[in-house]
PDB file of C-alpha atoms in Angstrom:
ATOM      1  CA  MET A   1      66.025  51.943  22.544  1.00 39.00           C
ATOM      2  CA  SER A   2      65.398  50.908  26.706  1.00 43.00           C
ATOM      3  CA  LYS A   3      63.706  48.904  27.327  1.00 47.00           C
ATOM      4  CA  ASP A   4      63.159  51.160  31.050  1.00 45.00           C
ATOM      5  CA  THR A   5      62.331  53.651  28.539  1.00 48.00           C
ATOM      6  CA  GLN A   6      59.913  52.419  25.520  1.00 51.00           C
ATOM      7  CA  ASP A   7      57.299  51.459  28.571  1.00 55.00           C
ATOM      8  CA  TRP A   8      57.637  54.696  30.034  1.00 54.00           C
ATOM      9  CA  ASN A   9      53.913  56.342  29.712  1.00 57.00           C
ATOM     10  CA  PRO A  10      53.523  59.673  30.375  1.00 56.00           C
ATOM     11  CA  LEU A  11      50.760  58.872  31.783  1.00 49.00           C
ATOM     12  CA  ASP A  12      51.683  57.643  34.855  1.00 53.00           C
ATOM     13  CA  ILE A  13      52.175  60.034  36.242  1.00 47.00           C
ATOM     14  CA  PRO A  14      51.232  59.924  39.361  1.00 39.00           C
ATOM     15  CA  TYR A  15      49.309  64.082  38.281  1.00 37.00           C
ATOM     16  CA  ARG A  16      45.657  65.405  38.559  1.00 38.00           C
ATOM     17  CA  ALA A  17      46.270  66.641  34.323  1.00 41.00           C
ATOM     18  CA  PHE A  18      47.104  62.896  32.760  1.00 42.00           C
ATOM     19  CA  ASP A  19      43.197  61.249  34.349  1.00 43.00           C
ATOM     20  CA  LYS A  20      43.663  57.982  31.233  1.00 42.00           C
ATOM     21  CA  ARG A  21      40.634  59.361  30.374  1.00 41.00           C
ATOM     22  CA  ARG A  22      41.836  61.839  28.372  1.00 43.00           C
ATOM     23  CA  GLY A  23      38.814  64.234  29.593  1.00 44.00           C
ATOM     24  CA  LYS A  24      36.130  61.589  28.815  1.00 47.00           C
ATOM     25  CA  GLY A  25      33.027  63.859  29.866  1.00 42.00           C
ATOM     26  CA  SER A  26      34.756  66.630  29.836  1.00 50.00           C
ATOM     27  CA  ASP A  27      34.073  70.115  27.872  1.00 33.00           C
ATOM     28  CA  ARG A  28      36.901  71.144  27.862  1.00 49.00           C
ATOM     29  CA  LYS A  29      39.460  69.977  24.516  1.00 78.00           C
ATOM     30  CA  LYS A  30      42.456  68.817  25.592  1.00 86.00           C
ATOM     31  CA  ILE A  31      45.270  69.383  23.159  1.00 91.00           C
ATOM     32  CA  PRO A  32      47.671  66.317  21.801  1.00 93.00           C
ATOM     33  CA  CYS A  33      51.586  66.574  22.946  1.00 94.00           C
ATOM     34  CA  CYS A  34      54.337  64.220  21.528  1.00 95.00           C
ATOM     35  CA  ILE A  35      57.604  63.366  22.784  1.00 95.00           C
ATOM     36  CA  TYR A  36      60.560  63.858  21.166  1.00 94.00           C
ATOM     37  CA  PHE A  37      63.860  62.004  22.782  1.00 94.00           C
ATOM     38  CA  ARG A  38      67.487  61.915  21.176  1.00 91.00           C
ATOM     39  CA  VAL A  39      70.777  60.058  21.376  1.00 90.00           C
ATOM     40  CA  SER A  40      73.475  59.719  19.534  1.00 89.00           C
ATOM     41  CA  THR A  41      74.330  56.217  19.777  1.00 88.00           C
ATOM     42  CA  GLU A  42      73.611  52.855  20.475  1.00 90.00           C
ATOM     43  CA  MET A  43      75.395  52.656  23.794  1.00 91.00           C
ATOM     44  CA  GLN A  44      73.611  55.508  25.058  1.00 90.00           C
ATOM     45  CA  ASP A  45      70.390  55.497  27.255  1.00 89.00           C
ATOM     46  CA  PHE A  46      67.276  57.883  27.716  1.00 89.00           C
ATOM     47  CA  ASP A  47      67.254  58.617  31.022  1.00 90.00           C
ATOM     48  CA  ARG A  48      68.678  62.155  31.318  1.00 92.00           C
ATOM     49  CA  GLN A  49      66.064  63.064  28.671  1.00 93.00           C
ATOM     50  CA  LYS A  50      63.303  60.904  30.525  1.00 91.00           C
ATOM     51  CA  LYS A  51      64.049  62.801  33.853  1.00 92.00           C
ATOM     52  CA  ILE A  52      63.835  66.169  31.908  1.00 93.00           C
ATOM     53  CA  ILE A  53      60.659  65.490  30.338  1.00 92.00           C
ATOM     54  CA  THR A  54      59.060  63.487  33.323  1.00 90.00           C
ATOM     55  CA  ASP A  55      59.754  66.811  36.154  1.00 90.00           C
ATOM     56  CA  TYR A  56      58.489  69.073  33.657  1.00 92.00           C
ATOM     57  CA  ILE A  57      54.785  67.124  32.728  1.00 89.00           C
ATOM     58  CA  SER A  58      55.471  67.136  37.011  1.00 85.00           C
ATOM     59  CA  SER A  59      55.255  70.599  37.655  1.00 87.00           C
ATOM     60  CA  GLU A  60      54.817  72.457  34.606  1.00 85.00           C
ATOM     61  CA  LEU A  61      52.078  70.792  31.368  1.00 84.00           C
ATOM     62  CA  GLY A  62      48.167  71.755  33.335  1.00 78.00           C
ATOM     63  CA  SER A  63      45.697  69.364  32.748  1.00 79.00           C
ATOM     64  CA  ALA A  64      44.390  70.435  29.180  1.00 83.00           C
ATOM     65  CA  TYR A  65      46.774  68.589  27.848  1.00 88.00           C
ATOM     66  CA  TYR A  66      47.331  65.003  26.964  1.00 87.00           C
ATOM     67  CA  PHE A  67      49.729  62.341  25.111  1.00 88.00           C
ATOM     68  CA  PRO A  68      47.970  59.990  22.766  1.00 86.00           C
ATOM     69  CA  GLU A  69      48.653  56.731  22.013  1.00 84.00           C
ATOM     70  CA  GLY A  70      51.959  56.819  20.199  1.00 87.00           C
ATOM     71  CA  SER A  71      53.126  60.321  21.280  1.00 91.00           C
ATOM     72  CA  GLN A  72      55.960  59.100  21.654  1.00 92.00           C
ATOM     73  CA  PHE A  73      59.605  58.980  18.760  1.00 94.00           C
ATOM     74  CA  LEU A  74      62.358  57.157  20.400  1.00 92.00           C
ATOM     75  CA  GLU A  75      66.012  57.128  18.600  1.00 92.00           C
ATOM     76  CA  LYS A  76      69.614  55.895  19.451  1.00 91.00           C
ATOM     77  CA  VAL A  77      70.821  58.928  15.339  1.00 88.00           C
ATOM     78  CA  SER A  78      73.331  61.843  15.129  1.00 84.00           C
ATOM     79  CA  GLY A  79      71.546  65.030  15.098  1.00 77.00           C
ATOM     80  CA  GLN A  80      73.916  65.758  12.173  1.00 78.00           C
ATOM     81  CA  ASP A  81      71.505  63.065   9.610  1.00 78.00           C
ATOM     82  CA  ALA A  82      68.040  65.164   9.289  1.00 75.00           C
ATOM     83  CA  ASN A  83      66.944  61.732   7.547  1.00 86.00           C
ATOM     84  CA  ARG A  84      66.187  60.630  10.986  1.00 90.00           C
ATOM     85  CA  PRO A  85      63.547  57.888  10.641  1.00 93.00           C
ATOM     86  CA  GLU A  86      61.393  59.021  14.096  1.00 93.00           C
ATOM     87  CA  TYR A  87      61.737  62.651  13.651  1.00 92.00           C
ATOM     88  CA  ARG A  88      60.568  61.805   9.825  1.00 93.00           C
ATOM     89  CA  LYS A  89      57.761  59.807  11.645  1.00 95.00           C
ATOM     90  CA  LEU A  90      57.028  63.252  14.198  1.00 95.00           C
ATOM     91  CA  LYS A  91      57.415  65.550  11.081  1.00 95.00           C
ATOM     92  CA  ALA A  92      54.423  63.897   9.513  1.00 96.00           C
ATOM     93  CA  ALA A  93      52.332  63.299  12.897  1.00 96.00           C
ATOM     94  CA  LEU A  94      52.709  67.190  12.719  1.00 96.00           C
ATOM     95  CA  ARG A  95      51.485  67.708   9.120  1.00 96.00           C
ATOM     96  CA  ALA A  96      48.962  65.406   9.755  1.00 96.00           C
ATOM     97  CA  LYS A  97      47.987  67.311  12.433  1.00 95.00           C
ATOM     98  CA  GLN A  98      48.034  64.757  15.166  1.00 94.00           C
ATOM     99  CA  TYR A  99      50.146  67.061  18.160  1.00 95.00           C
ATOM    100  CA  LYS A 100      49.357  70.261  18.757  1.00 95.00           C
ATOM    101  CA  VAL A 101      52.872  70.702  20.900  1.00 95.00           C
ATOM    102  CA  VAL A 102      55.358  69.001  20.913  1.00 96.00           C
ATOM    103  CA  LEU A 103      58.444  68.755  23.988  1.00 96.00           C
ATOM    104  CA  CYS A 104      61.655  68.146  23.787  1.00 96.00           C
ATOM    105  CA  ALA A 105      64.324  68.161  26.554  1.00 94.00           C
ATOM    106  CA  SER A 106      66.728  70.588  24.605  1.00 93.00           C
ATOM    107  CA  MET A 107      67.144  72.335  21.196  1.00 92.00           C
ATOM    108  CA  ASP A 108      69.997  70.110  20.348  1.00 89.00           C
ATOM    109  CA  ARG A 109      68.385  66.244  21.054  1.00 91.00           C
ATOM    110  CA  PHE A 110      65.537  68.048  17.624  1.00 89.00           C
ATOM    111  CA  GLY A 111      68.469  69.080  15.242  1.00 85.00           C
ATOM    112  CA  ARG A 112      72.611  69.589  15.604  1.00 82.00           C
ATOM    113  CA  LYS A 113      72.180  71.573  12.298  1.00 85.00           C
ATOM    114  CA  LEU A 114      71.292  75.105  12.276  1.00 87.00           C
ATOM    115  CA  PRO A 115      69.540  75.346   8.910  1.00 88.00           C
ATOM    116  CA  GLU A 116      67.396  72.482   9.368  1.00 87.00           C
ATOM    117  CA  LEU A 117      67.236  72.648  13.024  1.00 88.00           C
ATOM    118  CA  LEU A 118      65.885  76.653  11.766  1.00 91.00           C
ATOM    119  CA  SER A 119      63.358  75.238   8.743  1.00 91.00           C
ATOM    120  CA  SER A 120      61.848  72.429  11.078  1.00 91.00           C
ATOM    121  CA  ILE A 121      60.993  75.837  13.964  1.00 92.00           C
ATOM    122  CA  GLU A 122      59.813  77.874  11.093  1.00 93.00           C
ATOM    123  CA  GLU A 123      57.799  74.145   9.323  1.00 93.00           C
ATOM    124  CA  CYS A 124      56.008  74.241  13.177  1.00 94.00           C
ATOM    125  CA  ARG A 125      54.750  77.905  13.154  1.00 94.00           C
ATOM    126  CA  LYS A 126      53.420  77.434  10.210  1.00 94.00           C
ATOM    127  CA  LEU A 127      51.390  74.261  11.141  1.00 95.00           C
ATOM    128  CA  ASP A 128      50.478  76.401  14.068  1.00 95.00           C
ATOM    129  CA  VAL A 129      52.412  73.501  16.517  1.00 96.00           C
ATOM    130  CA  GLU A 130      54.207  74.508  19.528  1.00 95.00           C
ATOM    131  CA  LEU A 131      58.140  73.266  20.415  1.00 95.00           C
ATOM    132  CA  ARG A 132      58.522  73.601  23.599  1.00 95.00           C
ATOM    133  CA  PHE A 133      62.775  72.627  24.544  1.00 95.00           C
ATOM    134  CA  ILE A 134      62.420  72.126  28.917  1.00 95.00           C
ATOM    135  CA  LYS A 135      65.944  72.332  29.339  1.00 94.00           C
ATOM    136  CA  ASP A 136      66.294  75.341  27.188  1.00 93.00           C
ATOM    137  CA  LYS A 137      63.138  77.084  28.985  1.00 94.00           C
ATOM    138  CA  LEU A 138      62.362  78.360  25.310  1.00 93.00           C
ATOM    139  CA  VAL A 139      58.687  77.975  23.878  1.00 94.00           C
ATOM    140  CA  ILE A 140      59.176  78.866  20.327  1.00 93.00           C
ATOM    141  CA  ASN A 141      55.237  78.867  18.847  1.00 90.00           C
ATOM    142  CA  ASN A 142      52.651  81.376  17.144  1.00 83.00           C
ATOM    143  CA  GLU A 143      52.352  84.053  19.523  1.00 77.00           C
TER     144      GLU A 143
END
């Protein structure tokens, strides 16, 4: 994991939606989001994905969303392996209802094998978790 992405916090983006108080004193219920980053090898970094996600948060994500502590899942492992450690942690957190929205730079970062990808998407739909694949301009939800 690159040091600069490890220390990166989406709350540091200068945008009104990401006030570190996370809506304290607000009547609106905030929607918890998380981010999944994956690169295939140790030699790669997360910078391209970080830029895609940062640009999206800054321009598209509204003030009803927030990123709780520990809401970033980063790993350097092939997408062919469905038993990726951070991917398993993400899925466990989704099953525990910790997040309602998952941001991912692109669908191929979420998974490479179509059967596993479709299974994960269907599980997220059953859990009422929205998936947003930014580069692909794809939102998958129950609507």
